[in-house]
mmCIF file of C-alpha atoms and ligand atoms in Angstrom:
data_model
loop_
_atom_site.group_PDB
_atom_site.id
_atom_site.type_symbol
_atom_site.label_atom_id
_atom_site.label_comp_id
_atom_site.label_asym_id
_atom_site.label_seq_id
_atom_site.Cartn_x
_atom_site.Cartn_y
_atom_site.Cartn_z
ATOM 1 C CA VAL A 1 22.431 -7.442 3.627
ATOM 2 C CA ILE A 2 18.834 -6.607 3.368
ATOM 3 C CA HIS A 3 19.597 -6.984 -0.692
ATOM 4 C CA ASP A 4 20.458 -10.479 0.046
ATOM 5 C CA GLU A 5 17.729 -11.454 2.850
ATOM 6 C CA VAL A 6 14.472 -9.197 0.917
ATOM 7 C CA TYR A 7 16.079 -11.036 -3.239
ATOM 8 C CA ALA A 8 15.373 -14.737 -1.014
ATOM 9 C CA ILE A 9 12.225 -13.657 -0.144
ATOM 10 C CA ALA A 10 11.098 -12.763 -3.527
ATOM 11 C CA GLN A 11 12.944 -15.985 -4.625
ATOM 12 C CA LYS A 12 10.219 -17.713 -2.386
ATOM 13 C CA TYR A 13 6.754 -15.895 -3.607
ATOM 14 C CA LEU A 14 8.104 -14.638 -7.096
ATOM 15 C CA ARG A 15 8.157 -15.274 -10.833
ATOM 16 C CA LYS A 16 9.916 -14.324 -13.647
ATOM 17 C CA ILE A 17 12.225 -12.359 -11.444
ATOM 18 C CA LYS A 18 14.953 -9.630 -12.537
ATOM 19 C CA ARG A 19 16.710 -7.080 -11.480
ATOM 20 C CA THR A 20 15.899 -3.410 -13.525
ATOM 21 C CA GLY A 21 19.268 -1.261 -11.005
ATOM 22 C CA PRO A 22 20.907 -1.969 -7.751
ATOM 23 C CA GLU A 23 18.326 -2.452 -5.708
ATOM 24 C CA ASN A 24 15.530 -3.273 -7.868
ATOM 25 C CA ILE A 25 13.859 -6.499 -9.421
ATOM 26 C CA MET A 26 10.386 -6.948 -11.711
ATOM 27 C CA ALA A 27 8.357 -9.923 -11.915
ATOM 28 C CA ILE A 28 5.120 -11.620 -12.139
ATOM 29 C CA CYS A 29 2.327 -9.247 -9.995
ATOM 30 C CA PRO A 30 1.178 -12.971 -7.976
ATOM 31 C CA PHE A 31 -1.487 -10.605 -7.088
ATOM 32 C CA HIS A 32 -3.562 -10.289 -10.392
ATOM 33 C CA ARG A 33 -4.737 -11.887 -12.441
ATOM 34 C CA LYS A 34 -5.452 -11.417 -16.737
ATOM 35 C CA MET A 35 -9.188 -11.460 -18.042
ATOM 36 C CA ASN A 36 -8.924 -14.736 -18.510
ATOM 37 C CA GLY A 37 -8.080 -16.076 -15.397
ATOM 38 C CA GLN A 38 -4.047 -16.119 -16.491
ATOM 39 C CA GLU A 39 -1.578 -14.639 -14.988
ATOM 40 C CA GLU A 40 0.568 -11.992 -16.764
ATOM 41 C CA SER A 41 3.054 -12.666 -18.654
ATOM 42 C CA THR A 42 5.305 -9.751 -19.384
ATOM 43 C CA PRO A 43 6.617 -8.198 -15.591
ATOM 44 C CA SER A 44 4.657 -5.133 -13.384
ATOM 45 C CA PHE A 45 5.290 -5.281 -10.594
ATOM 46 C CA THR A 46 8.225 -3.643 -8.510
ATOM 47 C CA MET A 47 10.152 -4.409 -5.515
ATOM 48 C CA SER A 48 12.353 -2.325 -4.308
ATOM 49 C CA LEU A 49 15.183 -4.634 -2.228
ATOM 50 C CA THR A 50 16.783 -1.936 0.132
ATOM 51 C CA ARG A 51 13.000 -1.031 1.178
ATOM 52 C CA GLY A 52 10.671 -3.686 1.244
ATOM 53 C CA LEU A 53 8.484 -1.268 -1.061
ATOM 54 C CA TYR A 54 6.784 -3.089 -3.957
ATOM 55 C CA PHE A 55 3.929 -1.971 -6.147
ATOM 56 C CA CYS A 56 2.530 -3.293 -9.407
ATOM 57 C CA PHE A 57 1.914 -0.754 -12.712
ATOM 58 C CA ALA A 58 -0.558 -3.137 -13.822
ATOM 59 C CA CYS A 59 -3.656 -3.481 -10.396
ATOM 60 C CA GLN A 60 -2.136 -0.994 -8.885
ATOM 61 C CA GLU A 61 -1.536 -3.078 -5.694
ATOM 62 C CA ARG A 62 1.609 -2.030 -3.250
ATOM 63 C CA GLY A 63 2.533 -2.025 0.000
ATOM 64 C CA ASN A 64 6.207 -2.993 1.855
ATOM 65 C CA LEU A 65 7.600 -6.623 2.748
ATOM 66 C CA THR A 66 4.860 -7.266 5.957
ATOM 67 C CA THR A 67 1.920 -6.428 3.694
ATOM 68 C CA PHE A 68 3.523 -8.367 1.123
ATOM 69 C CA LEU A 69 4.100 -11.750 3.454
ATOM 70 C CA LYS A 70 0.984 -11.657 5.095
ATOM 71 C CA ASN A 71 -0.556 -11.082 0.754
ATOM 72 C CA VAL A 72 1.154 -13.935 0.211
ATOM 73 C CA GLY A 73 -0.594 -15.704 2.991
ATOM 74 C CA VAL A 74 2.396 -16.072 5.385
ATOM 75 C CA SER A 75 0.953 -16.283 8.958
ATOM 76 C CA THR A 76 2.255 -13.856 11.494
ATOM 77 C CA PHE A 77 4.111 -16.723 13.079
ATOM 78 C CA ILE A 78 5.832 -17.040 10.577
ATOM 79 C CA MET A 79 6.647 -13.494 9.698
ATOM 80 C CA GLU A 80 7.864 -13.187 13.748
ATOM 81 C CA LYS A 81 9.602 -16.192 13.763
ATOM 82 C CA VAL A 82 11.322 -16.192 10.757
ATOM 83 C CA TYR A 83 10.968 -12.800 8.924
ATOM 84 C CA GLY A 84 11.111 -10.366 12.457
ATOM 85 C CA SER A 85 14.830 -9.514 12.202
ATOM 86 C CA VAL A 86 14.711 -8.734 7.912
ATOM 87 C CA ILE A 87 10.934 -7.247 8.595
ATOM 88 C CA HIS A 88 12.847 -4.904 11.127
ATOM 89 C CA ALA A 89 16.508 -4.417 9.313
ATOM 90 C CA VAL A 90 14.285 -3.042 6.423
ATOM 91 C CA ARG A 91 12.230 -0.539 8.604
ATOM 92 C CA SER A 92 15.667 0.448 10.084
ATOM 93 C CA GLN A 93 16.114 1.855 6.480
ATOM 94 C CA ALA A 94 13.383 4.644 6.165
ATOM 95 C CA PRO A 95 14.278 7.746 5.104
ATOM 96 C CA ARG A 96 14.703 9.805 8.369
ATOM 97 C CA PRO A 97 11.950 13.181 8.858
ATOM 98 C CA LYS A 98 15.827 14.928 9.598
ATOM 99 C CA ASP A 99 19.322 14.671 9.481
ATOM 100 C CA PRO A 100 21.994 17.247 11.592
ATOM 101 C CA LEU A 101 24.253 16.415 10.061
ATOM 102 C CA ARG A 102 22.928 17.743 7.223
ATOM 103 C CA PRO A 103 23.789 21.673 6.798
ATOM 104 C CA ALA A 104 20.160 23.236 6.014
ATOM 105 C CA ILE A 105 22.025 25.342 3.779
ATOM 106 C CA PHE A 106 19.155 25.472 0.297
ATOM 107 C CA ASP A 107 21.281 24.720 -3.329
ATOM 108 C CA ASN A 108 18.965 26.063 -6.577
ATOM 109 C CA SER A 109 21.630 24.969 -8.347
ATOM 110 C CA PRO A 110 21.304 23.088 -11.615
ATOM 111 C CA LEU A 111 21.076 19.573 -12.008
ATOM 112 C CA PRO A 112 21.579 18.079 -15.073
ATOM 113 C CA GLU A 113 18.045 17.422 -17.430
ATOM 114 C CA SER A 114 19.643 13.022 -17.641
ATOM 115 C CA LEU A 115 18.324 12.516 -13.505
ATOM 116 C CA LEU A 116 15.050 12.074 -14.834
ATOM 117 C CA GLY A 117 16.091 9.209 -17.267
ATOM 118 C CA PHE A 118 15.170 7.037 -13.741
ATOM 119 C CA PHE A 119 11.717 8.217 -13.167
ATOM 120 C CA ASP A 120 11.599 7.501 -17.108
ATOM 121 C CA TYR A 121 7.754 5.329 -16.503
ATOM 122 C CA CYS A 122 4.125 6.120 -16.147
ATOM 123 C CA PRO A 123 2.624 7.374 -12.906
ATOM 124 C CA THR A 124 -0.470 4.920 -13.840
ATOM 125 C CA ASP A 125 -2.832 6.634 -10.481
ATOM 126 C CA LEU A 126 -1.601 9.774 -12.805
ATOM 127 C CA LEU A 127 -3.595 7.888 -15.733
ATOM 128 C CA ASP A 128 -6.050 6.252 -13.538
ATOM 129 C CA GLU A 129 -6.933 9.532 -13.078
ATOM 130 C CA GLY A 130 -7.530 10.934 -16.039
ATOM 131 C CA PHE A 131 -4.223 12.174 -17.021
ATOM 132 C CA ASP A 132 -3.577 12.147 -20.443
ATOM 133 C CA GLU A 133 0.188 10.480 -20.581
ATOM 134 C CA GLU A 134 1.319 12.264 -23.429
ATOM 135 C CA LEU A 135 0.863 15.774 -21.653
ATOM 136 C CA LEU A 136 3.040 13.917 -18.361
ATOM 137 C CA GLN A 137 5.700 12.902 -20.935
ATOM 138 C CA LYS A 138 5.610 16.463 -21.707
ATOM 139 C CA TYR A 139 5.768 17.919 -17.882
ATOM 140 C CA ASP A 140 7.974 14.994 -17.091
ATOM 141 C CA VAL A 141 6.497 14.040 -14.564
ATOM 142 C CA GLY A 142 7.396 9.523 -14.090
ATOM 143 C CA PHE A 143 7.782 7.283 -11.583
ATOM 144 C CA ASP A 144 10.461 6.602 -8.952
ATOM 145 C CA GLN A 145 10.364 2.677 -8.640
ATOM 146 C CA ALA A 146 13.370 2.868 -6.271
ATOM 147 C CA ASN A 147 11.227 5.156 -3.067
ATOM 148 C CA MET A 148 7.596 4.366 -4.717
ATOM 149 C CA ARG A 149 6.560 7.944 -5.513
ATOM 150 C CA ILE A 150 5.387 10.339 -8.723
ATOM 151 C CA THR A 151 8.251 12.781 -9.685
ATOM 152 C CA PHE A 152 7.493 16.170 -10.250
ATOM 153 C CA PRO A 153 10.681 18.848 -12.273
ATOM 154 C CA LEU A 154 10.651 21.480 -9.488
ATOM 155 C CA ARG A 155 12.539 23.772 -12.229
ATOM 156 C CA ASP A 156 13.475 27.532 -11.541
ATOM 157 C CA MET A 157 12.369 30.015 -14.318
ATOM 158 C CA SER A 158 14.842 29.732 -16.814
ATOM 159 C CA GLY A 159 14.040 25.637 -17.364
ATOM 160 C CA ASN A 160 16.261 24.488 -15.608
ATOM 161 C CA LEU A 161 16.062 21.095 -12.599
ATOM 162 C CA VAL A 162 17.095 22.089 -9.796
ATOM 163 C CA GLY A 163 14.508 19.368 -8.026
ATOM 164 C CA ILE A 164 12.478 16.484 -7.845
ATOM 165 C CA SER A 165 9.662 16.266 -5.312
ATOM 166 C CA GLY A 166 7.006 13.031 -4.855
ATOM 167 C CA ARG A 167 4.237 12.136 -4.655
ATOM 168 C CA THR A 168 3.705 8.364 -2.410
ATOM 169 C CA VAL A 169 1.325 5.837 -3.675
ATOM 170 C CA ILE A 170 2.391 4.031 -0.677
ATOM 171 C CA ASP A 171 0.520 6.544 1.892
ATOM 172 C CA GLU A 172 4.308 6.725 3.645
ATOM 173 C CA TYR A 173 4.877 10.680 4.952
ATOM 174 C CA PRO A 174 5.292 13.025 4.246
ATOM 175 C CA ARG A 175 2.909 12.667 1.220
ATOM 176 C CA TYR A 176 4.661 15.082 -0.537
ATOM 177 C CA LYS A 177 8.267 15.124 -0.732
ATOM 178 C CA VAL A 178 10.936 17.630 -2.045
ATOM 179 C CA TYR A 179 13.929 15.133 -2.666
ATOM 180 C CA ASP A 180 16.610 16.081 -0.219
ATOM 181 C CA THR A 181 18.560 12.961 0.117
ATOM 182 C CA GLU A 182 17.359 11.083 -2.173
ATOM 183 C CA TYR A 183 19.953 12.187 -4.960
ATOM 184 C CA GLU A 184 22.964 9.949 -3.196
ATOM 185 C CA ARG A 185 21.532 6.838 -5.078
ATOM 186 C CA TRP A 186 21.671 8.688 -8.960
ATOM 187 C CA GLY A 187 25.030 9.043 -8.467
ATOM 188 C CA HIS A 188 24.245 13.257 -7.213
ATOM 189 C CA PRO A 189 24.882 15.136 -4.133
ATOM 190 C CA TYR A 190 22.910 15.687 -1.705
ATOM 191 C CA ARG A 191 21.088 19.177 -1.604
ATOM 192 C CA ARG A 192 18.151 21.103 0.158
ATOM 193 C CA VAL A 193 16.124 22.952 -2.055
ATOM 194 C CA ASN A 194 14.472 26.007 -1.971
ATOM 195 C CA LYS A 195 10.792 25.449 -2.591
ATOM 196 C CA ARG A 196 9.231 28.614 -1.982
ATOM 197 C CA SER A 197 11.715 29.913 -4.655
ATOM 198 C CA VAL A 198 9.778 27.927 -7.351
ATOM 199 C CA LEU A 199 5.949 28.407 -9.211
ATOM 200 C CA TRP A 200 5.634 26.020 -10.746
ATOM 201 C CA ASN A 201 5.000 25.798 -14.331
ATOM 202 C CA ALA A 202 5.926 29.562 -14.476
ATOM 203 C CA ASP A 203 9.861 29.002 -16.428
ATOM 204 C CA ARG A 204 6.764 27.884 -19.501
ATOM 205 C CA VAL A 205 4.475 30.412 -18.638
ATOM 206 C CA TYR A 206 6.757 33.708 -18.454
ATOM 207 C CA PRO A 207 7.738 33.710 -22.282
ATOM 208 C CA SER A 208 4.473 32.488 -23.791
ATOM 209 C CA ALA A 209 2.895 35.621 -21.009
ATOM 210 C CA PHE A 210 5.349 37.797 -21.945
ATOM 211 C CA PHE A 211 4.946 38.380 -26.262
ATOM 212 C CA LYS A 212 0.770 38.404 -24.996
ATOM 213 C CA ASN A 213 -0.230 41.639 -24.471
ATOM 214 C CA ASN A 214 -3.302 40.042 -21.971
ATOM 215 C CA ALA A 215 -1.877 38.032 -20.720
ATOM 216 C CA ARG A 216 -3.619 35.650 -17.729
ATOM 217 C CA VAL A 217 -1.884 33.040 -15.309
ATOM 218 C CA VAL A 218 -3.450 31.538 -13.371
ATOM 219 C CA LEU A 219 -2.622 30.489 -9.445
ATOM 220 C CA VAL A 220 -3.008 26.977 -8.721
ATOM 221 C CA GLU A 221 -1.965 25.077 -5.325
ATOM 222 C CA GLY A 222 -0.197 21.853 -6.757
ATOM 223 C CA PHE A 223 1.063 19.764 -9.616
ATOM 224 C CA LYS A 224 -2.215 17.856 -10.428
ATOM 225 C CA ALA A 225 -4.167 21.258 -10.163
ATOM 226 C CA CYS A 226 -2.024 22.576 -12.601
ATOM 227 C CA LEU A 227 -1.558 19.857 -14.925
ATOM 228 C CA ARG A 228 -5.008 19.487 -14.444
ATOM 229 C CA LEU A 229 -6.278 23.327 -15.918
ATOM 230 C CA ILE A 230 -3.958 22.418 -18.621
ATOM 231 C CA GLN A 231 -5.118 19.434 -19.732
ATOM 232 C CA CYS A 232 -8.448 21.254 -19.966
ATOM 233 C CA GLY A 233 -7.210 24.513 -22.589
ATOM 234 C CA VAL A 234 -5.272 26.710 -19.898
ATOM 235 C CA PRO A 235 -1.461 26.503 -20.203
ATOM 236 C CA ASP A 236 -1.824 29.537 -18.548
ATOM 237 C CA THR A 237 -1.205 27.422 -14.905
ATOM 238 C CA VAL A 238 1.219 28.128 -11.867
ATOM 239 C CA ALA A 239 1.162 26.111 -8.478
ATOM 240 C CA LEU A 240 2.539 27.345 -5.470
ATOM 241 C CA LEU A 241 3.364 24.026 -3.953
ATOM 242 C CA GLY A 242 0.722 25.195 -0.879
ATOM 243 C CA THR A 243 -0.613 28.308 0.653
ATOM 244 C CA TYR A 244 1.449 30.492 0.406
ATOM 245 C CA LEU A 245 3.458 32.574 -1.137
ATOM 246 C CA SER A 246 6.722 33.737 -1.462
ATOM 247 C CA PRO A 247 8.211 36.950 -1.301
ATOM 248 C CA GLU A 248 10.222 35.340 -4.763
ATOM 249 C CA GLN A 249 7.124 33.959 -6.768
ATOM 250 C CA ARG A 250 6.210 37.340 -6.174
ATOM 251 C CA TRP A 251 8.928 38.372 -8.042
ATOM 252 C CA ILE A 252 7.413 35.263 -10.241
ATOM 253 C CA LEU A 253 4.222 36.707 -10.363
ATOM 254 C CA GLU A 254 5.557 40.322 -11.346
ATOM 255 C CA ARG A 255 7.954 39.209 -13.632
ATOM 256 C CA ILE A 256 5.253 37.534 -15.701
ATOM 257 C CA GLY A 257 2.708 39.973 -15.021
ATOM 258 C CA GLY A 258 -1.093 40.246 -16.558
ATOM 259 C CA GLN A 259 -4.000 39.241 -15.121
ATOM 260 C CA VAL A 260 -3.865 36.582 -11.547
ATOM 261 C CA TYR A 261 -6.168 33.995 -10.906
ATOM 262 C CA LEU A 262 -6.301 32.554 -7.720
ATOM 263 C CA MET A 263 -7.825 28.909 -7.929
ATOM 264 C CA LEU A 264 -6.589 27.483 -5.044
ATOM 265 C CA ASP A 265 -8.274 23.888 -3.343
ATOM 266 C CA ASN A 266 -11.928 24.365 -1.775
ATOM 267 C CA ASN A 267 -11.808 22.712 2.111
ATOM 268 C CA GLU A 268 -10.118 25.727 4.548
ATOM 269 C CA TRP A 269 -6.530 25.978 4.210
ATOM 270 C CA GLY A 270 -7.017 26.823 0.545
ATOM 271 C CA GLN A 271 -9.783 29.788 1.834
ATOM 272 C CA VAL A 272 -7.378 31.566 3.863
ATOM 273 C CA GLY A 273 -5.102 31.581 1.631
ATOM 274 C CA THR A 274 -6.815 33.034 -1.178
ATOM 275 C CA ALA A 275 -7.914 35.290 1.523
ATOM 276 C CA ARG A 276 -3.408 35.744 2.185
ATOM 277 C CA VAL A 277 -2.460 35.679 -1.282
ATOM 278 C CA GLY A 278 -5.498 37.922 -2.881
ATOM 279 C CA ALA A 279 -4.179 40.433 -0.362
ATOM 280 C CA ILE A 280 -0.412 40.395 -1.019
ATOM 281 C CA LEU A 281 -0.444 40.002 -4.418
ATOM 282 C CA ALA A 282 -3.255 41.998 -5.244
ATOM 283 C CA ALA A 283 -1.654 45.469 -3.787
ATOM 284 C CA SER A 284 0.837 44.723 -7.133
ATOM 285 C CA LEU A 285 -2.073 43.482 -9.856
ATOM 286 C CA PRO A 286 -5.285 42.736 -10.746
ATOM 287 C CA VAL A 287 -6.158 40.213 -9.412
ATOM 288 C CA LYS A 288 -9.094 37.376 -10.086
ATOM 289 C CA ILE A 289 -11.047 34.875 -7.148
ATOM 290 C CA VAL A 290 -12.254 32.171 -8.880
ATOM 291 C CA GLU A 291 -14.887 30.221 -7.716
ATOM 292 C CA TYR A 292 -16.087 26.645 -8.209
ATOM 293 C CA PRO A 293 -18.979 24.628 -5.846
ATOM 294 C CA GLU A 294 -18.409 23.718 -2.598
ATOM 295 C CA ASP A 295 -18.432 19.778 -3.267
ATOM 296 C CA LYS A 296 -15.737 19.694 -5.286
ATOM 297 C CA PRO A 297 -11.896 20.076 -3.065
ATOM 298 C CA GLN A 298 -9.660 20.781 -5.339
ATOM 299 C CA PRO A 299 -9.652 22.874 -8.687
ATOM 300 C CA SER A 300 -8.765 18.597 -10.117
ATOM 301 C CA ASP A 301 -11.942 18.027 -9.356
ATOM 302 C CA LEU A 302 -13.815 20.154 -12.193
ATOM 303 C CA GLY A 303 -13.661 19.385 -16.610
ATOM 304 C CA PRO A 304 -13.659 21.260 -18.981
ATOM 305 C CA ALA A 305 -17.375 22.941 -18.622
ATOM 306 C CA GLU A 306 -16.677 23.940 -15.466
ATOM 307 C CA ILE A 307 -13.215 25.213 -14.850
ATOM 308 C CA LYS A 308 -14.428 27.003 -18.100
ATOM 309 C CA GLU A 309 -17.780 28.374 -16.171
ATOM 310 C CA ALA A 310 -16.050 28.986 -13.289
ATOM 311 C CA LEU A 311 -12.950 31.026 -15.152
ATOM 312 C CA GLU A 312 -15.568 33.410 -16.426
ATOM 313 C CA ASN A 313 -17.963 34.133 -13.434
ATOM 314 C CA SER A 314 -13.898 35.213 -10.955
ATOM 315 C CA LYS A 315 -15.103 37.836 -8.692
ATOM 316 C CA ASP A 316 -12.467 40.877 -8.860
ATOM 317 C CA TYR A 317 -10.467 40.486 -5.689
ATOM 318 C CA TYR A 318 -11.665 43.863 -3.745
ATOM 319 C CA LEU A 319 -14.802 43.127 -4.668
ATOM 320 C CA TRP A 320 -14.683 39.307 -3.095
ATOM 321 C CA ALA A 321 -13.556 40.677 -0.937
ATOM 322 C CA THR A 322 -16.244 43.377 0.427
ATOM 323 C CA GLU A 323 -18.982 39.835 -0.186
ATOM 324 C CA GLU A 324 -20.550 38.753 3.579
ATOM 325 C CA LYS A 325 -20.321 35.483 3.504
ATOM 326 C CA ASN A 326 -16.199 36.206 2.820
ATOM 327 C CA ARG A 327 -15.624 38.289 6.450
ATOM 328 C CA TRP A 328 -14.337 35.643 8.559
ATOM 329 C CA LEU A 329 -11.476 34.970 6.225
ATOM 330 C CA LEU A 330 -10.564 38.128 6.393
ATOM 331 C CA GLU A 331 -10.744 38.073 10.129
ATOM 332 C CA ARG A 332 -8.674 35.621 9.504
ATOM 333 C CA ILE A 333 -5.598 36.126 8.056
ATOM 334 C CA ARG A 334 -5.575 39.906 10.261
ATOM 335 C CA LYS A 335 -4.997 38.348 12.758
ATOM 336 C CA VAL A 336 -1.651 36.024 12.173
HETATM 337 ZN ZN1 LIG B 401 -0.571 -6.740 -9.679
#
C-alpha cells in the first residue's frame, strides 16, 4: 500500500522514473541542474518506496517524504490534507530500535560475499572527503540505497563476511548501525552481529604482520580514520569501532603482535579511551601513543605528511602516562 502511494507521488513530481529493485526507483533529480543550466539526462536521484527516503548521487540532496514534498513546492496545507496519511505510514516503517521478539544471541557465522553486490554503489560522500574510489572498492565500502547508508563490511580474522555496518547520509539515528533486521530485505535472516569481536581490517593486517620481523599496527577508532591511514601509506591499520577494547580484540592484537600505535580521536571520549586501551594493551604489548594537533578532531582530518610526522613523534605509553597533562585521564580511568 505504501509502495503505491509513494510511487504515485514520485510519478507526479519526478521524471524518467525507473525501478531499480522491488522497493526503489531512480529518476531525474528535481533539485539540481547541470553547469549549462539543463536538467541532468541520466538519473542520479534514488528514492525508497517503502521509507520515502531519497538521495541524489550527483548533488547530494537527501531527506524524507516530508522534505521531498516541501522541496518540490507542496504547501503545508496540501501536505497535511492530501499526503498526511502516507507520511504517517512511511514514518511507521522506520526501523524500531529494539524488537523484544528477536533473540539477543550473537551470530557471527559467515555470510555470502554476494550480499555485498547489493551495495555496489560508490559512496560519493566519501569521494567528496578525499577518499580514493579504488581504495573504497578494494575494501568493499559501498552504498545501501534502501537505508541511505554508506556500508562497511564486517569481517572476522579469517576474512569471512559476518555483517554490515552502515553510516547514515541523512542524519538518521544511530549514525552508525550494525545491521540486524536489514538482511531480511536481501533474503538473509535477522542476525545480531557481535561488533566487539570484530577488529576492522585485522583480516588483512594479520597475514602481512605474520611475515614481518618488526610488525607494527596502528589502532584507530573508526572506518574513516582506518581508510585515511591506509590511503596515506599506512596499510597496517585496524579500527576498534569505538573507544573500547574488548577481550576478543585484545586477543586479535596479541596474535598480530608487534608494536601497537594507538591513535584514537582527539575528543574527550577518544582521550579517555587512549588512557584505558593503552593501559590494558601495555600489559602484554609494546604500545606507543600517537598525538596530533588538537584542532584536528580525528585522524581522518590529517594529510599524509601530518600522519607520518605524528607516527614518528609517538611516545611510549609509560612515558606518556607520566606526563602532567595526562594525569586527569589516568585518574578518570582509575575511577571507572
Ligand atoms: Zn540532484
